[in-house]
Amino acid sequence: MWQTLRRDAAPSTLLAAVLALLVGYSGPFLIIVHAAQSAGLSEPQLASWVWAVSIGSGVAGAWLSWRWKAPVITAWSTPGAALLLTALPGTPYPEAVGAFLAAAAIVTLVGVSGMFDRLMRLFPPALAAALLAGILFRFVGDVVGEAARDLALVLPMAALFFIGRRFFPRWALLAAIAAGVALSLGQIRAPAAGSWQGLAGPLFTMPAWSWSACVNLALPLALLALTSQFLPGMAVLRASGYDLPARSPVTALGVASLLTAPLGGHGVTLAAIIAAICTGPESHPDRRRRYVAGLLCGLLYIVLGLMGGALAAWVLLLPKALVVAAAGLALFGTLASSLGAALADGEHREAALLTFVVAASGVSISGLGAPLWAMLAGGLLCRLLSPVKPPPEKAVEAAAR
């Protein structure tokens, strides 16, 4: 094993893994912190959350990369974390953990049964993209609100971010966050002595079950994981020439999510955007040796997961405007691509628009949140507006006339 790794490793694979992790942690980590702050979670609960999703991503990603000799890059569900920004504050934490378990069970069942590809065809991609865009819309819009309250901090961050999107897109978000930290140095104080200065550790929470949490959290979390993470993640792998069966990563990451849910993990999934960094020729000219980038990325996840408590302790000292702005900017590109995908499909455009509007409204009716109502409204309108296709035998008869 070690001889094989030494033979296949290259500086470019290490660089790709480090870059993927930097991009993966820069924005999504702040989204988790923002969600934890909104829900009033304790510092140990936040540290355990970071530990769970990081260790789960690292172990599963490293194993899958070695098992299939492919750069399988994993991550926690960023759309799921964005959903929790609104859903978690109104949900008792033990019930949220129960919903995490239920969502993981759904994903695992989809993987074990081999239903992944068939289920993805039942919910049109345009509606899935619209649902994601509707969930993200509020958090990107929060950047404008924070700019009104702290223009001197948020405006330079946003300006550098958009300039970076033009000239150095991979580093744009990191540059914006670095600028925000530099502008906030006068407001940052070192953590108090003894405040999480060591390694992070897991904190078990006994799950509690409620119909409301399962409907408002578990179903949207599972759907977002399958449509917004696993589907594009598999597309990236297959586009790069890695034809591994979807059942393996969906099942493995579903099991990883089941194991980490009682520790606060909201879901471990395939990465999509950062995966392209490790699956392309920049990682290694030889496609057969790029799996090392997946292994290294998994190991780095584990290291950062063990340091999660200290990382979170420092991030909690940052001004709220910086955290909200960084989280919103991190989601900007995903919102843009999701809106584009939602409205590009002429056949489902109206249903996708309705899905987006309902999801973005934040409405809650009878204890059921906006994501579920968006799925129902968009799905019903899609069914209503879709032309009725004749049975195969009648279609053949009509064509023969």
Short mmCIF file of C-alpha atoms in Angstrom, two decimals:
data_model
loop_
_atom_site.label_atom_id
_atom_site.label_comp_id
_atom_site.label_asym_id
_atom_site.label_seq_id
_atom_site.Cartn_x
_atom_site.Cartn_y
_atom_site.Cartn_z
CA MET A 1 0.00 0.00 0.00
CA TRP A 2 2.67 2.51 1.03
CA GLN A 3 4.82 1.68 -1.98
CA THR A 4 1.81 2.26 -4.25
CA LEU A 5 1.09 5.61 -2.60
CA ARG A 6 4.71 6.75 -2.88
CA ARG A 7 4.70 5.80 -6.54
CA ASP A 8 1.42 7.55 -7.36
CA ALA A 9 1.79 10.67 -5.20
CA ALA A 10 2.99 13.95 -6.67
CA PRO A 11 3.29 17.55 -5.42
CA SER A 12 0.37 18.49 -7.68
CA THR A 13 -1.96 16.04 -5.93
CA LEU A 14 -1.08 17.50 -2.53
CA LEU A 15 -1.61 21.03 -3.84
CA ALA A 16 -4.99 20.04 -5.30
CA ALA A 17 -6.07 18.50 -1.98
CA VAL A 18 -5.00 21.56 0.02
CA LEU A 19 -6.71 23.93 -2.40
CA ALA A 20 -9.92 21.88 -2.37
CA LEU A 21 -9.96 21.92 1.43
CA LEU A 22 -9.28 25.66 1.63
CA VAL A 23 -12.16 26.39 -0.73
CA GLY A 24 -14.37 23.85 1.01
CA TYR A 25 -13.77 25.23 4.50
CA SER A 26 -13.64 28.97 3.79
CA GLY A 27 -17.35 29.57 3.21
CA PRO A 28 -19.23 26.43 4.35
CA PHE A 29 -17.51 26.43 7.76
CA LEU A 30 -18.83 29.94 8.41
CA ILE A 31 -22.32 28.83 7.37
CA ILE A 32 -22.23 26.15 10.08
CA VAL A 33 -21.05 28.71 12.64
CA HIS A 34 -23.81 31.12 11.58
CA ALA A 35 -26.44 28.36 11.87
CA ALA A 36 -25.17 27.36 15.32
CA GLN A 37 -25.27 30.97 16.49
CA SER A 38 -28.81 31.42 15.14
CA ALA A 39 -29.98 28.31 17.00
CA GLY A 40 -28.21 29.23 20.24
CA LEU A 41 -26.07 26.09 20.34
CA SER A 42 -23.37 25.86 22.98
CA GLU A 43 -19.68 25.96 22.10
CA PRO A 44 -19.20 22.21 22.77
CA GLN A 45 -22.21 21.43 20.55
CA LEU A 46 -20.73 23.50 17.72
CA ALA A 47 -17.32 21.85 18.19
CA SER A 48 -18.95 18.41 18.03
CA TRP A 49 -20.84 19.42 14.87
CA VAL A 50 -17.58 20.45 13.19
CA TRP A 51 -15.88 17.27 14.43
CA ALA A 52 -18.68 15.05 13.12
CA VAL A 53 -18.92 16.42 9.59
CA SER A 54 -15.14 16.76 9.20
CA ILE A 55 -14.20 13.31 10.52
CA GLY A 56 -17.12 11.72 8.68
CA SER A 57 -16.11 13.40 5.41
CA GLY A 58 -12.45 12.53 5.89
CA VAL A 59 -12.80 8.85 6.75
CA ALA A 60 -15.46 8.15 4.10
CA GLY A 61 -13.67 10.13 1.39
CA ALA A 62 -10.32 8.47 2.04
CA TRP A 63 -11.87 4.98 2.04
CA LEU A 64 -13.88 5.57 -1.15
CA SER A 65 -10.84 7.04 -2.93
CA TRP A 66 -8.72 4.00 -2.05
CA ARG A 67 -11.53 1.52 -2.73
CA TRP A 68 -12.24 2.79 -6.24
CA LYS A 69 -8.84 4.34 -7.04
CA ALA A 70 -10.69 7.56 -7.90
CA PRO A 71 -10.53 11.05 -6.33
CA VAL A 72 -13.82 10.81 -4.42
CA ILE A 73 -14.03 14.18 -2.67
CA THR A 74 -16.56 14.40 0.13
CA ALA A 75 -18.01 17.30 2.09
CA TRP A 76 -20.80 18.15 4.43
CA SER A 77 -24.00 19.34 2.78
CA THR A 78 -23.66 23.11 2.31
CA PRO A 79 -27.28 23.51 1.10
CA GLY A 80 -28.31 21.50 4.15
CA ALA A 81 -26.38 23.85 6.43
CA ALA A 82 -28.06 26.80 4.72
CA LEU A 83 -31.46 25.19 5.34
CA LEU A 84 -30.59 24.88 9.04
CA LEU A 85 -30.03 28.64 9.28
CA THR A 86 -33.81 29.06 9.34
CA ALA A 87 -35.07 25.62 10.38
CA LEU A 88 -32.77 24.94 13.34
CA PRO A 89 -33.64 27.97 15.53
CA GLY A 90 -37.27 26.81 15.86
CA THR A 91 -36.45 23.15 16.48
CA PRO A 92 -35.32 21.62 19.80
CA TYR A 93 -31.80 20.33 19.28
CA PRO A 94 -32.54 16.66 20.17
CA GLU A 95 -35.38 16.71 17.61
CA ALA A 96 -33.00 18.18 15.03
CA VAL A 97 -30.57 15.32 15.72
CA GLY A 98 -33.43 12.89 15.21
CA ALA A 99 -34.15 14.55 11.87
CA PHE A 100 -30.45 14.24 10.92
CA LEU A 101 -30.73 10.49 11.59
CA ALA A 102 -33.92 10.22 9.55
CA ALA A 103 -32.37 12.08 6.60
CA ALA A 104 -29.29 9.84 6.76
CA ALA A 105 -31.52 6.76 6.83
CA ILE A 106 -33.33 7.96 3.69
CA VAL A 107 -30.04 8.52 1.85
CA THR A 108 -28.72 5.12 2.97
CA LEU A 109 -31.91 3.40 1.81
CA VAL A 110 -31.66 5.10 -1.58
CA GLY A 111 -28.06 3.91 -1.88
CA VAL A 112 -28.61 0.32 -0.75
CA SER A 113 -31.68 -0.12 -2.96
CA GLY A 114 -29.97 1.27 -6.05
CA MET A 115 -32.85 3.72 -6.55
CA PHE A 116 -30.65 6.82 -6.87
CA ASP A 117 -30.84 7.25 -10.64
CA ARG A 118 -34.55 6.40 -10.77
CA LEU A 119 -35.50 8.82 -7.98
CA MET A 120 -33.57 11.63 -9.60
CA ARG A 121 -35.76 11.26 -12.68
CA LEU A 122 -38.96 11.67 -10.62
CA PHE A 123 -38.05 15.17 -9.40
CA PRO A 124 -37.01 17.28 -12.42
CA PRO A 125 -33.55 18.88 -12.07
CA ALA A 126 -35.08 22.32 -12.71
CA LEU A 127 -37.28 22.00 -9.61
CA ALA A 128 -34.39 20.75 -7.49
CA ALA A 129 -32.31 23.73 -8.62
CA ALA A 130 -35.22 26.10 -7.87
CA LEU A 131 -35.65 24.64 -4.38
CA LEU A 132 -31.97 25.16 -3.64
CA ALA A 133 -32.05 28.71 -5.04
CA GLY A 134 -35.07 29.58 -2.91
CA ILE A 135 -33.39 28.34 0.26
CA LEU A 136 -30.18 30.24 -0.50
CA PHE A 137 -31.84 33.49 -1.60
CA ARG A 138 -32.40 34.88 1.88
CA PHE A 139 -28.84 34.30 3.02
CA VAL A 140 -27.30 35.95 -0.01
CA GLY A 141 -29.75 38.81 0.50
CA ASP A 142 -28.60 39.16 4.12
CA VAL A 143 -25.31 40.53 2.76
CA VAL A 144 -27.21 43.65 1.66
CA GLY A 145 -28.71 44.06 5.12
CA GLU A 146 -25.33 43.73 6.80
CA ALA A 147 -23.87 46.23 4.32
CA ALA A 148 -26.47 48.76 5.44
CA ARG A 149 -25.38 48.26 9.06
CA ASP A 150 -21.60 48.02 8.53
CA LEU A 151 -20.77 49.39 5.10
CA ALA A 152 -17.09 49.95 5.88
CA LEU A 153 -16.62 46.21 6.47
CA VAL A 154 -19.01 44.54 4.02
CA LEU A 155 -18.48 46.75 0.96
CA PRO A 156 -14.71 46.09 0.64
CA MET A 157 -15.33 42.36 1.14
CA ALA A 158 -17.98 42.27 -1.59
CA ALA A 159 -15.89 44.42 -3.95
CA LEU A 160 -12.82 42.21 -3.55
CA PHE A 161 -14.96 39.10 -3.97
CA PHE A 162 -16.40 40.22 -7.31
CA ILE A 163 -13.06 41.51 -8.57
CA GLY A 164 -11.60 38.14 -7.60
CA ARG A 165 -14.35 36.32 -9.49
CA ARG A 166 -13.01 38.04 -12.59
CA PHE A 167 -9.26 37.66 -12.11
CA PHE A 168 -8.64 34.86 -9.55
CA PRO A 169 -11.92 32.94 -9.13
CA ARG A 170 -10.55 30.10 -7.00
CA TRP A 171 -9.20 32.51 -4.40
CA ALA A 172 -11.95 35.16 -4.52
CA LEU A 173 -13.77 34.03 -1.39
CA LEU A 174 -10.59 33.49 0.61
CA ALA A 175 -9.40 36.97 -0.39
CA ALA A 176 -12.72 38.52 0.69
CA ILE A 177 -12.62 36.75 4.06
CA ALA A 178 -8.98 37.74 4.60
CA ALA A 179 -9.89 41.35 3.85
CA GLY A 180 -12.78 41.18 6.31
CA VAL A 181 -10.55 39.75 9.04
CA ALA A 182 -7.93 42.44 8.40
CA LEU A 183 -10.56 45.18 8.65
CA SER A 184 -11.91 43.65 11.87
CA LEU A 185 -8.63 43.17 13.72
CA GLY A 186 -9.44 45.94 16.15
CA GLN A 187 -12.64 44.17 17.19
CA ILE A 188 -11.14 40.69 17.67
CA ARG A 189 -9.95 39.55 21.08
CA ALA A 190 -8.12 36.31 21.82
CA PRO A 191 -10.26 33.50 23.28
CA ALA A 192 -10.36 33.25 27.04
CA ALA A 193 -7.87 30.87 28.59
CA GLY A 194 -9.20 27.34 28.66
CA SER A 195 -11.86 28.04 26.04
CA TRP A 196 -11.46 25.03 23.75
CA GLN A 197 -7.74 25.32 23.37
CA GLY A 198 -7.30 21.60 22.79
CA LEU A 199 -8.51 19.11 20.24
CA ALA A 200 -12.19 18.98 19.41
CA GLY A 201 -14.18 15.96 20.49
CA PRO A 202 -17.60 14.45 19.87
CA LEU A 203 -20.56 15.23 22.10
CA PHE A 204 -23.37 12.67 21.98
CA THR A 205 -26.95 13.95 21.90
CA MET A 206 -29.81 11.53 22.44
CA PRO A 207 -32.11 11.88 19.42
CA ALA A 208 -35.76 12.77 19.92
CA TRP A 209 -38.42 12.17 17.30
CA SER A 210 -41.15 14.52 16.15
CA TRP A 211 -43.32 14.62 13.06
CA SER A 212 -42.60 18.32 12.57
CA ALA A 213 -38.81 17.92 12.60
CA CYS A 214 -38.89 14.93 10.27
CA VAL A 215 -41.09 16.73 7.74
CA ASN A 216 -39.44 20.15 7.95
CA LEU A 217 -35.84 18.96 8.29
CA ALA A 218 -35.35 15.32 7.34
CA LEU A 219 -37.13 15.31 3.97
CA PRO A 220 -35.61 18.58 2.68
CA LEU A 221 -32.15 17.59 3.98
CA ALA A 222 -32.31 14.24 2.18
CA LEU A 223 -33.63 15.78 -1.04
CA LEU A 224 -31.01 18.55 -1.02
CA ALA A 225 -28.24 16.03 -0.38
CA LEU A 226 -29.36 13.79 -3.25
CA THR A 227 -30.10 16.51 -5.81
CA SER A 228 -27.60 19.23 -4.93
CA GLN A 229 -24.61 17.15 -3.81
CA PHE A 230 -24.73 13.53 -4.93
CA LEU A 231 -26.13 14.20 -8.40
CA PRO A 232 -23.56 16.84 -9.46
CA GLY A 233 -20.83 15.03 -7.54
CA MET A 234 -21.41 11.87 -9.57
CA ALA A 235 -21.57 13.98 -12.73
CA VAL A 236 -18.14 15.47 -12.00
CA LEU A 237 -16.63 12.02 -11.41
CA ARG A 238 -18.14 10.52 -14.54
CA ALA A 239 -17.21 13.52 -16.68
CA SER A 240 -13.60 12.96 -15.58
CA GLY A 241 -13.71 9.31 -16.66
CA TYR A 242 -14.43 7.62 -13.30
CA ASP A 243 -17.37 5.30 -13.92
CA LEU A 244 -17.94 4.03 -10.38
CA PRO A 245 -21.49 2.94 -9.51
CA ALA A 246 -23.56 5.56 -7.67
CA ARG A 247 -24.70 2.94 -5.14
CA SER A 248 -21.28 2.76 -3.45
CA PRO A 249 -20.70 6.43 -2.51
CA VAL A 250 -24.38 7.08 -1.73
CA THR A 251 -24.51 4.09 0.63
CA ALA A 252 -21.12 4.72 2.25
CA LEU A 253 -21.82 8.40 2.87
CA GLY A 254 -25.32 7.60 4.10
CA VAL A 255 -23.82 5.24 6.68
CA ALA A 256 -21.23 7.88 7.62
CA SER A 257 -24.09 10.34 8.13
CA LEU A 258 -25.95 7.82 10.30
CA LEU A 259 -22.89 7.35 12.53
CA THR A 260 -22.18 11.08 12.90
CA ALA A 261 -25.77 12.33 13.26
CA PRO A 262 -25.97 11.77 17.06
CA LEU A 263 -22.80 13.88 17.33
CA GLY A 264 -24.43 16.81 15.51
CA GLY A 265 -23.50 16.02 11.91
CA HIS A 266 -26.25 17.07 9.52
CA GLY A 267 -25.01 14.98 6.60
CA VAL A 268 -21.90 13.87 4.73
CA THR A 269 -22.19 13.95 0.93
CA LEU A 270 -20.21 14.05 -2.29
CA ALA A 271 -18.58 17.37 -3.08
CA ALA A 272 -19.34 18.94 -6.43
CA ILE A 273 -17.49 22.22 -6.94
CA ILE A 274 -14.29 21.40 -5.06
CA ALA A 275 -14.27 17.89 -6.53
CA ALA A 276 -13.39 19.33 -9.93
CA ILE A 277 -10.12 20.63 -8.45
CA CYS A 278 -8.98 17.08 -7.70
CA THR A 279 -10.50 15.20 -10.64
CA GLY A 280 -8.95 17.31 -13.41
CA PRO A 281 -5.50 17.20 -15.03
CA GLU A 282 -4.24 19.93 -12.67
CA SER A 283 -4.26 17.28 -9.93
CA HIS A 284 -2.15 14.79 -11.92
CA PRO A 285 -1.57 14.24 -15.65
CA ASP A 286 -2.29 10.53 -15.18
CA ARG A 287 -5.98 10.01 -14.41
CA ARG A 288 -5.23 6.69 -12.67
CA ARG A 289 -3.11 8.42 -10.01
CA ARG A 290 -5.47 11.26 -9.07
CA TYR A 291 -7.04 9.11 -6.36
CA VAL A 292 -4.15 10.22 -4.12
CA ALA A 293 -5.70 13.70 -4.03
CA GLY A 294 -8.87 12.15 -2.58
CA LEU A 295 -6.86 10.27 0.04
CA LEU A 296 -4.92 13.38 1.05
CA CYS A 297 -8.08 15.46 1.16
CA GLY A 298 -9.64 12.92 3.50
CA LEU A 299 -6.62 12.97 5.82
CA LEU A 300 -6.63 16.78 5.90
CA TYR A 301 -10.34 16.72 6.77
CA ILE A 302 -9.53 14.56 9.78
CA VAL A 303 -6.77 16.92 10.94
CA LEU A 304 -9.00 19.98 10.65
CA GLY A 305 -11.85 18.11 12.31
CA LEU A 306 -9.69 17.45 15.37
CA MET A 307 -8.89 21.16 15.45
CA GLY A 308 -12.55 22.11 15.00
CA GLY A 309 -13.02 23.40 18.54
CA ALA A 310 -10.13 25.83 18.30
CA LEU A 311 -11.20 26.95 14.81
CA ALA A 312 -14.76 27.57 15.95
CA ALA A 313 -13.56 29.42 19.07
CA TRP A 314 -11.70 31.92 16.89
CA VAL A 315 -14.48 32.23 14.32
CA LEU A 316 -17.01 33.04 17.06
CA LEU A 317 -14.92 36.10 17.92
CA LEU A 318 -15.39 37.58 14.45
CA PRO A 319 -17.99 40.34 14.00
CA LYS A 320 -21.42 39.09 13.01
CA ALA A 321 -21.36 41.22 9.85
CA LEU A 322 -18.20 39.44 8.68
CA VAL A 323 -19.64 35.95 9.28
CA VAL A 324 -22.96 36.77 7.59
CA ALA A 325 -21.26 38.47 4.64
CA ALA A 326 -18.77 35.64 4.15
CA ALA A 327 -21.54 33.03 4.30
CA GLY A 328 -23.65 34.97 1.79
CA LEU A 329 -20.77 35.50 -0.61
CA ALA A 330 -19.87 31.81 -0.35
CA LEU A 331 -23.37 30.94 -1.55
CA PHE A 332 -23.52 33.57 -4.32
CA GLY A 333 -22.13 31.37 -7.09
CA THR A 334 -24.35 28.45 -6.11
CA LEU A 335 -27.41 30.72 -6.10
CA ALA A 336 -26.55 32.07 -9.55
CA SER A 337 -26.00 28.63 -11.08
CA SER A 338 -29.13 27.23 -9.41
CA LEU A 339 -31.31 30.06 -10.70
CA GLY A 340 -29.86 29.62 -14.17
CA ALA A 341 -30.52 25.89 -14.15
CA ALA A 342 -34.04 26.37 -12.76
CA LEU A 343 -35.14 28.81 -15.46
CA ALA A 344 -33.24 27.32 -18.40
CA ASP A 345 -35.64 24.39 -18.73
CA GLY A 346 -38.55 25.74 -20.79
CA GLU A 347 -40.77 22.74 -20.09
CA HIS A 348 -40.63 23.19 -16.30
CA ARG A 349 -39.91 26.92 -16.04
CA GLU A 350 -43.22 27.96 -14.42
CA ALA A 351 -43.15 25.11 -11.92
CA ALA A 352 -39.53 25.92 -11.10
CA LEU A 353 -40.39 29.59 -10.59
CA LEU A 354 -43.22 28.67 -8.22
CA THR A 355 -40.88 26.36 -6.32
CA PHE A 356 -38.33 29.17 -5.99
CA VAL A 357 -40.90 31.76 -4.83
CA VAL A 358 -42.41 29.49 -2.17
CA ALA A 359 -39.01 28.36 -0.88
CA ALA A 360 -37.70 31.95 -0.76
CA SER A 361 -40.82 33.19 1.06
CA GLY A 362 -39.93 31.39 4.27
CA VAL A 363 -43.61 30.67 4.85
CA SER A 364 -44.65 28.19 7.54
CA ILE A 365 -48.17 26.72 7.45
CA SER A 366 -49.48 24.22 10.00
CA GLY A 367 -45.96 23.79 11.33
CA LEU A 368 -44.62 22.78 7.91
CA GLY A 369 -41.76 24.87 6.55
CA ALA A 370 -41.29 26.57 3.20
CA PRO A 371 -39.02 23.90 1.62
CA LEU A 372 -41.70 21.23 1.95
CA TRP A 373 -44.45 23.52 0.61
CA ALA A 374 -42.15 24.50 -2.25
CA MET A 375 -41.59 20.84 -3.15
CA LEU A 376 -45.34 20.14 -3.07
CA ALA A 377 -46.39 23.27 -4.97
CA GLY A 378 -43.72 22.91 -7.64
CA GLY A 379 -44.32 19.19 -8.04
CA LEU A 380 -48.09 19.60 -8.41
CA LEU A 381 -47.77 22.43 -10.94
CA CYS A 382 -45.18 20.45 -12.87
CA ARG A 383 -47.59 17.52 -13.01
CA LEU A 384 -50.47 19.77 -14.03
CA LEU A 385 -48.60 21.52 -16.85
CA SER A 386 -46.76 18.48 -18.21
CA PRO A 387 -48.32 17.09 -21.40
CA VAL A 388 -49.91 13.69 -21.03
CA LYS A 389 -47.86 11.12 -22.92
CA PRO A 390 -49.78 8.31 -24.67
CA PRO A 391 -48.99 4.71 -23.78
CA PRO A 392 -46.18 3.20 -25.89
CA GLU A 393 -48.51 1.06 -28.01
CA LYS A 394 -50.76 4.02 -28.86
CA ALA A 395 -47.76 6.16 -29.68
CA VAL A 396 -46.58 3.50 -32.14
CA GLU A 397 -50.04 3.32 -33.75
CA ALA A 398 -50.19 7.11 -34.09
CA ALA A 399 -46.74 7.21 -35.69
CA ALA A 400 -47.73 4.50 -38.18
CA ARG A 401 -50.74 6.42 -39.51
#
